[in-house]
XYZ file of C-alpha atoms in Angstrom:
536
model
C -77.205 27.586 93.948
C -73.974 25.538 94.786
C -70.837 27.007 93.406
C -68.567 25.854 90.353
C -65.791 22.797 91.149
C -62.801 22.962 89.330
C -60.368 19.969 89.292
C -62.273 19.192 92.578
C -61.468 22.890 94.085
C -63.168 25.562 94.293
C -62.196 28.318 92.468
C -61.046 31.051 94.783
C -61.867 33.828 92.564
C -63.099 34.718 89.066
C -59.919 35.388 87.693
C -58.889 32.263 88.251
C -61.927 30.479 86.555
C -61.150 32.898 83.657
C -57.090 31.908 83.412
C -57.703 27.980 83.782
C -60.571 28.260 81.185
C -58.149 30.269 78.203
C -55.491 27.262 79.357
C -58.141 24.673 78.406
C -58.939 26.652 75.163
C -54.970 26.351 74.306
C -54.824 23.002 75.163
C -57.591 22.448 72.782
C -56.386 24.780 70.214
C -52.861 23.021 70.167
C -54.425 19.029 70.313
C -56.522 20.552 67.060
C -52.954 21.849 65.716
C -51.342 18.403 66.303
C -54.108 16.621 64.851
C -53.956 19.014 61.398
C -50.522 18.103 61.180
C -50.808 14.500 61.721
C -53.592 14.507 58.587
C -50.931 16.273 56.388
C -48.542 14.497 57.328
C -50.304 11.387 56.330
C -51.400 12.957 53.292
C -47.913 13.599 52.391
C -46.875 9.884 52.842
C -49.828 8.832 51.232
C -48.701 10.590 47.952
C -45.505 9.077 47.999
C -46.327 5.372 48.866
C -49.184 5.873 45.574
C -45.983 7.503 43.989
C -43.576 4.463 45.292
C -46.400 1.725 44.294
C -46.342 3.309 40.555
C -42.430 3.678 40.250
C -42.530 -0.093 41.632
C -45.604 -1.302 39.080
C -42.709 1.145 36.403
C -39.798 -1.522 37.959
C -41.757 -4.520 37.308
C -43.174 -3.746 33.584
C -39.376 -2.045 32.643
C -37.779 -5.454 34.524
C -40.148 -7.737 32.501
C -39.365 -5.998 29.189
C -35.808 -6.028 30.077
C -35.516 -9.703 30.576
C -37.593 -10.153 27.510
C -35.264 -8.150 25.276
C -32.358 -9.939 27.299
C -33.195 -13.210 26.302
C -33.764 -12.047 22.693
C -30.631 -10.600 22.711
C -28.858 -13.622 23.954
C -30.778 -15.606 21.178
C -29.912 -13.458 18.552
C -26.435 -13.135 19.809
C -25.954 -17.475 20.163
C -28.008 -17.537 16.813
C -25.354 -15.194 15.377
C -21.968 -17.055 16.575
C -23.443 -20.324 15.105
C -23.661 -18.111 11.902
C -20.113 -17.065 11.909
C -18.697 -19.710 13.379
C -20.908 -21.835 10.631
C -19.300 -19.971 7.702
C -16.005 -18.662 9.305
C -12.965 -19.590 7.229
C -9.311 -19.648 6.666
C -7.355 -16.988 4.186
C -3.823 -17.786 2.689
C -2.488 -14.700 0.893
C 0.363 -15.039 -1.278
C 3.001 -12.458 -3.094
C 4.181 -14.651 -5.951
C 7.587 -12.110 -6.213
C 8.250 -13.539 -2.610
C 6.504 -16.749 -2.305
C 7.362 -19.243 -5.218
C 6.404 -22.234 -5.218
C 8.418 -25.468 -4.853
C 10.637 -26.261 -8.102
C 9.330 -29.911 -8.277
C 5.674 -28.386 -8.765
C 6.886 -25.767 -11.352
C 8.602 -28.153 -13.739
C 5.615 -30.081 -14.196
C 2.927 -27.730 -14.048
C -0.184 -30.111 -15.359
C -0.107 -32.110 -12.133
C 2.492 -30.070 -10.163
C -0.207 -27.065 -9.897
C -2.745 -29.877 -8.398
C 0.209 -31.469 -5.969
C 0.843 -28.373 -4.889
C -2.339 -26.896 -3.840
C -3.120 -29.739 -2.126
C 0.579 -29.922 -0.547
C -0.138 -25.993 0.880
C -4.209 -27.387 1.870
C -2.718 -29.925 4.008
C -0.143 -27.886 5.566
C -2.570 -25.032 6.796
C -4.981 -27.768 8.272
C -2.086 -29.159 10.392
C -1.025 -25.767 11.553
C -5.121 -25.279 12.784
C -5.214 -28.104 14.930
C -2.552 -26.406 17.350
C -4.679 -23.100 17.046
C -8.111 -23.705 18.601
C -9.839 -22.798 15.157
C -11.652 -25.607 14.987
C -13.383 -27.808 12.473
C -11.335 -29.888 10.342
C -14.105 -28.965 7.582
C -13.548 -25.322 7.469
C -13.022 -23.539 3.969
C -9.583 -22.621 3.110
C -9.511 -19.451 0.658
C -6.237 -18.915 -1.501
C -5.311 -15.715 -3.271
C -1.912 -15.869 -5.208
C -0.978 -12.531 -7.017
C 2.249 -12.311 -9.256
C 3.215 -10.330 -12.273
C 3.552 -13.972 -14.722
C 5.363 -12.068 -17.229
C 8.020 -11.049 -15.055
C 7.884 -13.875 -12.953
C 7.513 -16.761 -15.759
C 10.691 -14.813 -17.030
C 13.326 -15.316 -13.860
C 12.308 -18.707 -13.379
C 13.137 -19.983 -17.080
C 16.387 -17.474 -16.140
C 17.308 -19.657 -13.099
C 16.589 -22.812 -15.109
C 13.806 -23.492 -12.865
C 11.378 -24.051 -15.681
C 12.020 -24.369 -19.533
C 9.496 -22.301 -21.382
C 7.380 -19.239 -19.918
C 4.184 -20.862 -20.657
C 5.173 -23.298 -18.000
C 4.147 -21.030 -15.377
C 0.925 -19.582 -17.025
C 0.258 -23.465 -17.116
C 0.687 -23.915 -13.693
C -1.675 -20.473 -12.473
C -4.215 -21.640 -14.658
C -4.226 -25.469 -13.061
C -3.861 -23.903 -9.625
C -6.544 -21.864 -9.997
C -9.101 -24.818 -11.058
C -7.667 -27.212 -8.804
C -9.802 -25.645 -5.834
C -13.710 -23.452 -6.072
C -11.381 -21.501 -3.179
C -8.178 -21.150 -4.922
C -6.893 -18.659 -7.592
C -4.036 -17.362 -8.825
C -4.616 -14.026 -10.293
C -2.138 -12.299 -12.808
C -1.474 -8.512 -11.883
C 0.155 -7.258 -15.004
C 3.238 -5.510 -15.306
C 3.530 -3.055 -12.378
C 6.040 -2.939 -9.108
C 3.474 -2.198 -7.043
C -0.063 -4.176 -8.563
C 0.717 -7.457 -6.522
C 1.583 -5.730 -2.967
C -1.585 -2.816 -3.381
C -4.015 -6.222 -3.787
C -2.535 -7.963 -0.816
C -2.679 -5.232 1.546
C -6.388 -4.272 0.318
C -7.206 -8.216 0.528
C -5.426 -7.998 3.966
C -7.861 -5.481 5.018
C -10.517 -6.695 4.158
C -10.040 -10.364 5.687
C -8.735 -8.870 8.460
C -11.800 -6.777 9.607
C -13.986 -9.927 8.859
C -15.564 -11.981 11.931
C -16.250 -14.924 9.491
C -12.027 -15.054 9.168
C -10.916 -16.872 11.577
C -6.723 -17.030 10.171
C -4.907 -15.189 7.823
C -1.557 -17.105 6.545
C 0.719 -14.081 4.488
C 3.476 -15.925 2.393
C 6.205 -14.182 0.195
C 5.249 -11.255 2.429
C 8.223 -11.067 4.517
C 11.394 -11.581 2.374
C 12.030 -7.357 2.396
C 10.725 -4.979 4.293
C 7.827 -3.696 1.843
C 4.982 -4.787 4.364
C 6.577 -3.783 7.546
C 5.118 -0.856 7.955
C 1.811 -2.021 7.112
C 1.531 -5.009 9.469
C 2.666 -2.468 12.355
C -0.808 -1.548 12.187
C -2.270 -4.868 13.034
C 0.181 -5.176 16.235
C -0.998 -5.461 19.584
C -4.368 -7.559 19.412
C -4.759 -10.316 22.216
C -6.167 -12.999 19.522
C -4.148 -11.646 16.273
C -5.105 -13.914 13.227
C -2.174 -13.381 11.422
C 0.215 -15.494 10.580
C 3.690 -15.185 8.576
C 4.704 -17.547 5.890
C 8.780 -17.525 5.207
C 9.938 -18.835 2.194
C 13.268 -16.792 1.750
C 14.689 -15.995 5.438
C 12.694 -13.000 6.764
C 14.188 -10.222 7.120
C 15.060 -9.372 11.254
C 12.492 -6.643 11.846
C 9.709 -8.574 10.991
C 10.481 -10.971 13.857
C 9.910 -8.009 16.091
C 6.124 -8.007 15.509
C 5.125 -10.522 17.366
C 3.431 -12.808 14.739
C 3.950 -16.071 14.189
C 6.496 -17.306 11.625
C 6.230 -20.474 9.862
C 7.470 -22.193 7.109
C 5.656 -24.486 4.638
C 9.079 -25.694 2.821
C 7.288 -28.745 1.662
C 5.205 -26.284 -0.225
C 7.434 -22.655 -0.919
C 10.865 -22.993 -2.151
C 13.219 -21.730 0.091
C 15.812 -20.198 -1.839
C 16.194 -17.281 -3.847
C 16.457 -17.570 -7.851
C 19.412 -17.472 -9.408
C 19.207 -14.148 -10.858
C 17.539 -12.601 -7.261
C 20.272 -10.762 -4.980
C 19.070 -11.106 -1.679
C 22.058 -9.345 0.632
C 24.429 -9.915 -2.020
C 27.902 -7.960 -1.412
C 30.034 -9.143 -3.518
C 32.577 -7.088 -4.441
C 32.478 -4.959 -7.781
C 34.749 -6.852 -10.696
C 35.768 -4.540 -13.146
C 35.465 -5.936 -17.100
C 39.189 -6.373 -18.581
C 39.962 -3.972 -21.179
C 39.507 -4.640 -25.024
C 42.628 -4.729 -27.214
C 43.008 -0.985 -29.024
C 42.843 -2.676 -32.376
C 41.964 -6.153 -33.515
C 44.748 -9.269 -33.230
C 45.865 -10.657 -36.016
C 44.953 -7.763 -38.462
C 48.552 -8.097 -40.694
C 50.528 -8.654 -37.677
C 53.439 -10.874 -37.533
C 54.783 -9.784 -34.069
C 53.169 -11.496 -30.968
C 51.063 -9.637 -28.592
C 53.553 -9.450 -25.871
C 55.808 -7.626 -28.109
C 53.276 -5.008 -28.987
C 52.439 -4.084 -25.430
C 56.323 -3.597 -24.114
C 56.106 -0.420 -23.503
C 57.830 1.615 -20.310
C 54.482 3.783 -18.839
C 54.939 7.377 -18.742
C 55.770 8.858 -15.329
C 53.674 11.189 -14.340
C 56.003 14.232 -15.198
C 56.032 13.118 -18.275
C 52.235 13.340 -18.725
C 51.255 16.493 -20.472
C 49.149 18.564 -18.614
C 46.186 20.750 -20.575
C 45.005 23.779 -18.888
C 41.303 24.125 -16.729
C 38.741 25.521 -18.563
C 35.614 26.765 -16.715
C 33.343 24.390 -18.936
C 35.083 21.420 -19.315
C 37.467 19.092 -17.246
C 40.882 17.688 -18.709
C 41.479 13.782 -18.013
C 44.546 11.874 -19.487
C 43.561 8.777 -20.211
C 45.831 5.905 -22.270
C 46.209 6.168 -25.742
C 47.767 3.587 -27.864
C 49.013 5.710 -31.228
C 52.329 6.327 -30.770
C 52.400 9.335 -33.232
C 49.629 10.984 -31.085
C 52.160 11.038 -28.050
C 55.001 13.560 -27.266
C 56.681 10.479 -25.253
C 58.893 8.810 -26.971
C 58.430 5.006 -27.181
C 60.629 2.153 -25.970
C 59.189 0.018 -28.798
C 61.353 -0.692 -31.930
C 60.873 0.985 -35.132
C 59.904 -2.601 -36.400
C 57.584 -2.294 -33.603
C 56.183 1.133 -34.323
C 55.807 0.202 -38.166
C 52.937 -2.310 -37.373
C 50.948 0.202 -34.833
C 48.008 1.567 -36.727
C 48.214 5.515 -37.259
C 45.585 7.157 -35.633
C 44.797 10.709 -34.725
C 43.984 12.245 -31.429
C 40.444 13.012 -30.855
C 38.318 13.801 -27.968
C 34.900 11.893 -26.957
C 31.977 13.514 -24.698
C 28.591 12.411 -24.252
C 25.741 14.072 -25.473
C 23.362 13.449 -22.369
C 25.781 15.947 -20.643
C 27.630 12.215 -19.343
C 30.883 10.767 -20.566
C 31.160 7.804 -23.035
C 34.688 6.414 -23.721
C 35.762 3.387 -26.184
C 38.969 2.153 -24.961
C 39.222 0.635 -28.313
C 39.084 4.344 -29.655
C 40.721 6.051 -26.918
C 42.238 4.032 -24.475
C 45.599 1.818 -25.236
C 48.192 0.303 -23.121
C 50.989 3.595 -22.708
C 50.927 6.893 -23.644
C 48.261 9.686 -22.753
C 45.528 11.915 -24.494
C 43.126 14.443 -23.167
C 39.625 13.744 -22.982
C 37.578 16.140 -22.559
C 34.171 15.227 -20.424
C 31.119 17.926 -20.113
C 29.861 19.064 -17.035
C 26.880 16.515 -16.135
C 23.160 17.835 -16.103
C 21.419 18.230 -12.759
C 20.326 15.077 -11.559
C 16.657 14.298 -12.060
C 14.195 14.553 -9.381
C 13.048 11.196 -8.579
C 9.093 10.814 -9.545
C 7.109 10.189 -6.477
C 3.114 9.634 -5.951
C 1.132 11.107 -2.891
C -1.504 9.500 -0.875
C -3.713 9.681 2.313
C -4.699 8.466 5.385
C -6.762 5.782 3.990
C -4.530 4.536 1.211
C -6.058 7.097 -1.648
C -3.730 8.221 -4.455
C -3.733 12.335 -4.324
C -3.060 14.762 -7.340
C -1.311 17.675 -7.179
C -4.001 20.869 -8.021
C -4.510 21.464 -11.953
C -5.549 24.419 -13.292
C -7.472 25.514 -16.611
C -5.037 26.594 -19.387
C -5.179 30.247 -19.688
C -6.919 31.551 -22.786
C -4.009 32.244 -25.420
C -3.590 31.630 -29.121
C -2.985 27.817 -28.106
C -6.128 27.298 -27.584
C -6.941 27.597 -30.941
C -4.130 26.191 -32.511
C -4.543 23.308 -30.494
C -7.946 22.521 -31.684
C -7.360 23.174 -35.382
C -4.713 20.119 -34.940
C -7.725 18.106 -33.075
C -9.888 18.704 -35.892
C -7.110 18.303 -38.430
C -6.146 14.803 -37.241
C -9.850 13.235 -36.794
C -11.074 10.364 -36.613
C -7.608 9.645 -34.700
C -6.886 11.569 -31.753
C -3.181 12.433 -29.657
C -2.024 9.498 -28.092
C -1.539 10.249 -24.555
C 1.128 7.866 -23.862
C 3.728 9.404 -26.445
C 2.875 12.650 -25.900
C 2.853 12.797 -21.869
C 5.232 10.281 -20.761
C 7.019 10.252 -24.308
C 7.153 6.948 -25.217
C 4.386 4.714 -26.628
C 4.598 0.587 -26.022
C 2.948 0.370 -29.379
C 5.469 2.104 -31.051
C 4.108 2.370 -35.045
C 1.872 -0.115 -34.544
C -0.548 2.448 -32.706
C -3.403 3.480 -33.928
C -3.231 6.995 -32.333
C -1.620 10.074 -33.540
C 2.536 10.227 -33.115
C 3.550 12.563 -35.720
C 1.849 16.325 -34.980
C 3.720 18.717 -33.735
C 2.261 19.655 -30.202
C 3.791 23.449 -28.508
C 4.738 23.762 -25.238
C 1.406 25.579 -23.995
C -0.544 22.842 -26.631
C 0.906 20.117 -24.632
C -0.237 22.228 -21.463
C -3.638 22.136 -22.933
C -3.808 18.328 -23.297
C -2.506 17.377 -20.664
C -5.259 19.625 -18.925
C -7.583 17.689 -21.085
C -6.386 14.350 -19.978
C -6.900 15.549 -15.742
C -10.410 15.535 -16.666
C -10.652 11.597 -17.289
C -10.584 9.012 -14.483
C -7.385 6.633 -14.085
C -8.978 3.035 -14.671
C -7.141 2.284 -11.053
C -8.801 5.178 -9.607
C -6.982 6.025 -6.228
C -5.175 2.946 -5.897
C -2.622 3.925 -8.796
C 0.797 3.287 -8.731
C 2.329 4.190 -11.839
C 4.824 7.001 -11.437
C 3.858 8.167 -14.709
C -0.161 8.156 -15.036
C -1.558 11.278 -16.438
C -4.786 10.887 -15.538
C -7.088 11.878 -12.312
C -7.341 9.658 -9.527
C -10.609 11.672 -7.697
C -12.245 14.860 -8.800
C -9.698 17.259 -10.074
C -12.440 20.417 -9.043
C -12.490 21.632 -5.209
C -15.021 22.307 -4.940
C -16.856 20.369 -7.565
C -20.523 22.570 -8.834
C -21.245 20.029 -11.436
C -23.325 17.458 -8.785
C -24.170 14.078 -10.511
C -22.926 15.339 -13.689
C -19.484 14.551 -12.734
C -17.925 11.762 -13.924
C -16.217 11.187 -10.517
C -19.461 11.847 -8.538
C -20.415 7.839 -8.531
C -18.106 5.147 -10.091
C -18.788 1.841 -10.585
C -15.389 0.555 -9.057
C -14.686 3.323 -6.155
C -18.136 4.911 -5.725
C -17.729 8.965 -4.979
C -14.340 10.362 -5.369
C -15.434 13.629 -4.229
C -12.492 14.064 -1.525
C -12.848 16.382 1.084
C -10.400 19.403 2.005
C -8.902 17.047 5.183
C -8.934 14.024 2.890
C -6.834 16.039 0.096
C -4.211 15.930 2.889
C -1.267 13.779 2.248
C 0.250 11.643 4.637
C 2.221 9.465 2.983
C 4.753 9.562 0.219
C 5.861 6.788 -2.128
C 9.262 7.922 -4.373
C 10.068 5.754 -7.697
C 13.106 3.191 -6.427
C 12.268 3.528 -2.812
C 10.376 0.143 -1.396
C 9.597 2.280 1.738
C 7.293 5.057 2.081
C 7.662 8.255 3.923
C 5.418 9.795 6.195
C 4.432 13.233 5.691
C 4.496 16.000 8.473
């Protein structure tokens, strides 16, 4: 038997047979390693390209419906500019108290209205060619407010028109000269016309379909100032300023445009308007202390030459704690402990009067010089301490505009109670008119058709005006009058009576449920102030 080769040696030994043979096995044992690893590895990547192939198959569905929705969107979006852009439009808001129209319009007001809303068509489309706006076709809306009471009455006051009804002539012709135009009558109110315009303002002004807003009569004081702040700062701002009357210098610091449309507005103030007027104070000439001519023979000049007292001569009454001592010219010369340089002729013809002493009864002073006052000689006066000054009446509202109330409270059960009811009962079918018996006066005066003449008691009067909380204000929160006794949103916080409440949905101003943070002032308007005040 030959013997065993290995690598083409002979193997000197066993051993050695035995150590290459376990190296073989290794070398086996570690090519069978390497080729397990290789198969997981390739398992491993084979996972993730089926992985990678779905996320890709993902990419190309989620790409496809992407560009699908894209191109909707961009259809929807071009389909929805031609729909704004196809019924976009112009506002012109006007404050008849600031803005009035041109005097040759006025004084004719059956064909002036038409002139004139033509005259203020024509001058907005000239001022939207130099805008970019557009199309010579697009609608121009016009909203005119104005008290025409007031307003009728300081124009026949300047001479500008002849009869009130002019004016009511003309708003009623403007307002069917044009589907677009109207001029709308506010009432009697200081605050009616401005309240509209800065709600109409809003309103236009959040509108995509409003392309310009023209504000006339808006400008001549600084009641919208602080309202227009708000509108500052936009790169395409759509407002634009209409002077009539120069504007006053802080609206020029807004950076709107100002224009003026004089062929339209007139550009002067009315007569009886003071716009910066500081004219000096002239004080009325004094009446005569009796009437000329009454039995007199002597002329006027001789009656008056009298040497005035020097002031040690005037007598001098004491202070009292309640009352202050004035002299003030007297012209009975018996009343007078200074003698008189007039003759006795003179003195003979002077009417005999006795010293008396006026006050006021509102706690104020009211003197006749034809009473008490005269050319020489002194007498005391006596004038009553004045009354504390009023407070000045003032109205609260909130962030977005909404009148607030002050918290009421239900009347506490006393004897009232009842005797206010038996005085309901006693006066049906009428009932307590609410005017004369909360803000003391009634407009109708006896020609009402409510109750004037019961006696009401302090805690009675507590009890209706309780009574008169629990009714809605037909302005709801966009009151101004100083004086309104009724609720402008739901008295109750919090409110248990659900859609039983008669402020729980209105047909005007929907829910005026208001919550805790909305019950919140932040602004406050006072009675005689054209500026609010922000609260802290």
């Amino acid at each position: 038997m030959g013997s065993v080769m290995l690598n083409g040696q002979e193997p000197s030994s066993f051993s050695d047979l035995s150590t290459r043979l376990s190296h073989y096995f290794q070398v086996d044992s570690d090519r069978q390693a390497f080729i397990h690893n290789i198969l997981e590895k390739y398992e491993v990547t084979q996972k993730k390209v089926n992985e990678l192939e779905l996320d890709l198959e993902d990419q190309r569905k989620s790409r496809v419906a992407y560009q699908t929705q894209a191109m909707n969107l961009e259809t929807d979006l071009q389909r929805y500019k031609h729909q704004v852009n196809r019924d976009s439009y112009v506002v012109v808001l006007i404050d008849g108290d600031g803005a009035k129209f041109g005097d040759e319009f006025l004084r004719d007001p059956g064909n002036g209205a038409e002139k004139a809303a033509l005259r203020l068509k024509q001058a907005v489309r000239e001022n939207l060619r130099d805008t970019g706006v557009g199309q010579d076709d697009i609608p121009i809306l016009v909203r005119a407010y104005a008290n025409l009471n007031d307003l009728s009455k300081s124009l026949r006051l300047s001479r500008v028109i002849d009869f009130d009804e002019d004016m009511r002539v003309f708003a009623e012709r403007f307002t069917n000269s044009r589907a677009d135009f109207d001029f709308v009558n506010v009432g009697k109110g200081k605050e009616n016309a401005d309240s509209k315009i800065r709600r109409m303002l809003s309103h236009y002004y959040k509108s995509l379909q409003c392309k310009k807003i023209f504000l006339a009569g808006c400008c001549h004081d600084n009641g919208y100032l602080h309202d227009l702040r708000d509108y500052t700062g936009a790169a395409d701002s759509k407002i634009v300023l209409l002077e009539t009357t120069p504007a006053e210098p802080a609206f020029r610091t807004l950076g709107f445009p100002i224009l003026r449309f004089d062929q339209v507005f007139r550009s002067e103030p009315l007569l009886n308007e003071t716009k910066h007027n500081f004219s000096p104070v002239t004080t009325r000439p004094r009446s005569p202390p009796f009437p000329l001519g009454a039995g007199l023979t002597s002329r006027p000049s001789q009656l008056i030459q009298k040497s005035m007292p020097t002031p040690a001569s005037t007598p001098v009454a004491p202070e009292r704690q309640s009352s202050t001592t004035i002299p003030t010219p007297v012209s009975a010369s018996t009343a007078s402990p200074v003698r008189s340089s007039a003759t006795p002729e003179q003195q003979s013809i002077q009417p005999v009067r006795t010293p008396s002493v006026i006050t006021s009864g509102n706690g104020g002073t009211s003197i006749s010089y034809a009473t008490a006052g005269g050319m020489s000689d002194f007498q005391n006066v006596t004038i009553k301490n004045p009354k504390p000054k009023k407070q000045p009446k003032v109205i609260f509202t909130n962030g977005d505009g909404y009148r607030i109330d002050s918290p009421t409270t239900h009347p506490p059960r006393t004897p009232a109670q009842s005797s206010y009811q038996a005085k309901f009962q006693a006066i049906k079918p009428s009932v307590f008119c609410n005017d004369y018996y909360l803000k003391g006066n009634c407009k109708w005066g006896v020609g009402c058709d409510k109750t004037h003449d019961a006696e009401l008691t302090g805690p009675e009067l507590a009890i209706h005006r309780y009574k008169a909380r629990t009714s809605l204000c037909p302005s709801g929160p966009y009151c101004v009058d100083y004086d309104c006794y009724l609720s402008h949103h739901c008295p109750r916080v919090p409110c248990t009576r659900g859609d039983q409440c008669p402020f729980y949905h209105t047909e005007k101003f929907g829910d005026l449920h208001l919550t805790r943070d909305s019950l919140q002032p932040t602004t406050r308007w006072t009675e005689g102030n054209d500026l609010p005040d922000r609260v802290v």
